[in-house]
Backbone as JSON, one array per atom type, in Angstrom:
{
  "sequence": "MQAAPVRATAIPTVTNALRAVESLLMSSGQRTARRNAWTSVLEDRRRAKDRVEAQRVLEQTFTLRP",
  "N": [[-1.34, 38.05, 51.54], [-2.22, 36.28, 48.59], [-0.7, 33.95, 46.49], [-1.09, 34.06, 43.01], [-2.69, 31.38, 41.13], [-0.76, 29.15, 39.17], [-0.51, 28.04, 35.8], [0.55, 25.31, 34.26], [1.41, 24.51, 30.98], [1.98, 21.96, 28.46], [4.41, 22.53, 25.81], [3.5, 21.52, 22.65], [5.95, 19.21, 20.73], [6.89, 19.96, 17.06], [7.02, 17.48, 15.71], [5.16, 15.89, 17.42], [2.76, 17.54, 17.17], [2.37, 17.68, 14.26], [1.56, 14.96, 13.91], [-0.46, 14.88, 15.33], [-2.26, 16.58, 13.76], [-2.26, 15.13, 11.33], [-3.68, 12.69, 12.13], [-5.88, 13.78, 12.62], [-6.84, 14.58, 9.89], [-6.43, 12.41, 8.38], [-8.04, 9.26, 7.54], [-7.99, 6.11, 9.04], [-7.88, 4.23, 6.85], [-6.67, 5.59, 5.07], [-4.02, 5.9, 6.51], [-3.52, 3.65, 6.56], [-3.14, 2.74, 3.72], [-0.76, 4.42, 3.39], [1.17, 3.42, 4.85], [1.19, 0.75, 3.54], [2.26, 1.57, 1.14], [4.81, 2.66, 1.59], [6.0, 0.47, 2.34], [6.01, -1.02, 0.18], [7.67, 0.49, -1.19], [10.32, 0.14, 0.19], [10.32, -2.74, -0.27], [10.76, -2.65, -3.08], [13.21, -1.31, -3.34], [14.64, -3.23, -2.07], [14.63, -5.41, -3.88], [15.76, -4.34, -6.11], [18.16, -3.93, -5.3], [18.98, -6.8, -5.05], [18.88, -7.62, -7.55], [21.01, -5.92, -8.6], [22.91, -7.31, -7.47], [22.86, -9.73, -8.19], [23.31, -9.56, -11.08], [26.06, -8.33, -10.98], [27.33, -10.97, -9.94], [26.99, -12.63, -12.16], [28.15, -11.44, -14.22], [30.93, -11.48, -13.39], [31.24, -14.13, -13.41], [31.04, -14.94, -16.0], [33.3, -13.43, -17.21], [35.28, -14.67, -15.97], [35.78, -17.24, -17.26], [37.22, -19.08, -19.84]],
  "CA": [[-1.53, 38.1, 50.03], [-2.12, 35.02, 48.29], [0.14, 33.77, 44.91], [-1.89, 33.62, 41.83], [-2.3, 29.96, 40.78], [0.32, 28.95, 37.78], [-1.13, 26.89, 34.82], [1.65, 24.89, 33.48], [0.86, 23.64, 29.99], [3.51, 21.66, 27.63], [4.21, 23.11, 24.57], [4.05, 20.3, 21.78], [6.66, 19.47, 19.68], [6.52, 19.78, 15.9], [6.48, 16.42, 15.29], [3.81, 15.49, 17.97], [1.72, 18.35, 16.61], [2.19, 17.04, 12.86], [0.9, 13.7, 14.19], [-2.0, 15.23, 15.85], [-2.85, 17.24, 12.55], [-2.18, 13.82, 10.7], [-4.27, 11.61, 12.7], [-7.44, 14.25, 12.15], [-7.39, 14.88, 8.71], [-6.6, 10.97, 7.58], [-8.59, 8.07, 8.49], [-7.39, 4.99, 9.44], [-7.5, 3.58, 5.86], [-5.58, 6.18, 4.23], [-2.55, 5.61, 7.14], [-2.87, 1.83, 6.37], [-2.61, 2.93, 2.52], [0.59, 5.37, 3.16], [1.98, 2.43, 5.27], [1.43, -0.1, 2.59], [2.87, 2.21, 0.21], [5.96, 2.65, 2.04], [6.6, -0.75, 2.33], [6.23, -1.38, -1.33], [8.95, 1.16, -1.96], [11.28, -0.6, 0.81], [10.48, -3.96, -1.23], [11.21, -2.3, -4.29], [14.61, -1.12, -3.4], [15.46, -4.75, -1.78], [14.61, -6.02, -5.07], [16.7, -3.54, -7.13], [19.62, -4.39, -4.76], [19.24, -8.06, -5.29], [19.01, -7.53, -9.09], [22.49, -5.5, -8.83], [23.99, -8.07, -7.0], [23.01, -11.06, -9.24], [24.07, -8.91, -12.17], [27.43, -8.53, -10.87], [27.67, -12.18, -10.02], [26.93, -13.16, -13.63], [29.35, -10.79, -14.96], [31.99, -12.04, -12.9], [30.95, -15.52, -13.8], [31.3, -14.9, -17.64], [34.53, -12.88, -17.52], [36.45, -15.47, -15.53], [35.76, -18.3, -18.27], [38.22, -18.81, -21.03]],
  "C": [[-1.29, 36.72, 49.58], [-1.65, 34.78, 46.74], [-1.05, 33.46, 44.23], [-1.38, 32.22, 41.35], [-1.36, 30.04, 39.31], [-0.42, 27.9, 36.89], [0.14, 26.66, 34.22], [1.04, 24.08, 32.26], [2.08, 23.13, 29.09], [3.1, 22.18, 26.52], [4.43, 21.69, 23.71], [5.09, 20.58, 20.93], [6.13, 19.68, 18.49], [6.3, 18.57, 15.55], [5.25, 15.91, 16.16], [2.48, 16.46, 17.36], [1.46, 17.88, 14.99], [1.38, 16.0, 12.88], [-0.43, 13.82, 14.47], [-2.82, 15.47, 14.19], [-3.16, 16.08, 11.6], [-3.37, 12.99, 10.77], [-5.87, 12.35, 12.36], [-7.76, 14.54, 10.81], [-7.4, 13.3, 7.7], [-7.25, 10.13, 8.34], [-7.78, 7.02, 8.31], [-7.07, 4.33, 7.97], [-6.5, 4.35, 4.88], [-4.03, 6.16, 5.08], [-2.47, 4.33, 6.71], [-2.41, 2.24, 4.69], [-1.14, 3.41, 2.3], [1.37, 4.28, 3.57], [2.25, 1.23, 4.37], [2.19, 0.33, 1.21], [4.46, 2.24, 0.49], [6.62, 1.32, 1.83], [6.82, -1.45, 1.13], [7.67, -0.92, -1.56], [10.2, 0.58, -1.33], [11.34, -2.25, 0.0], [11.17, -3.93, -2.26], [12.84, -2.19, -4.59], [15.49, -2.45, -2.94], [15.44, -5.38, -3.08], [15.71, -5.67, -5.95], [18.12, -3.98, -6.53], [19.96, -5.67, -5.05], [19.7, -8.06, -6.66], [20.72, -7.17, -9.26], [23.5, -6.58, -8.53], [24.09, -9.46, -7.7], [23.54, -10.63, -10.5], [25.5, -8.99, -12.03], [27.94, -9.76, -10.63], [27.87, -12.78, -11.2], [27.99, -12.54, -14.27], [30.51, -11.09, -14.48], [32.3, -13.33, -13.38], [31.48, -15.78, -15.15], [32.68, -14.45, -18.03], [35.72, -13.66, -16.83], [36.52, -16.78, -16.44], [36.3, -17.89, -19.38], [37.57, -18.62, -22.23]]
}
């Protein structure tokens, strides 16, 4: 008797499956646009943080003067 051949296939993770679907549905231009949009969001957050810090420094400066 000969054993039946065993075929092992890896089950993709959800993340890998979503990335595969994304790459099929989106052209490289759309991926670039999404990446650029996210970069803009991060930059806006950084500028907002800087504005809050500048406002805090100005308020401290003017409240310390007689």
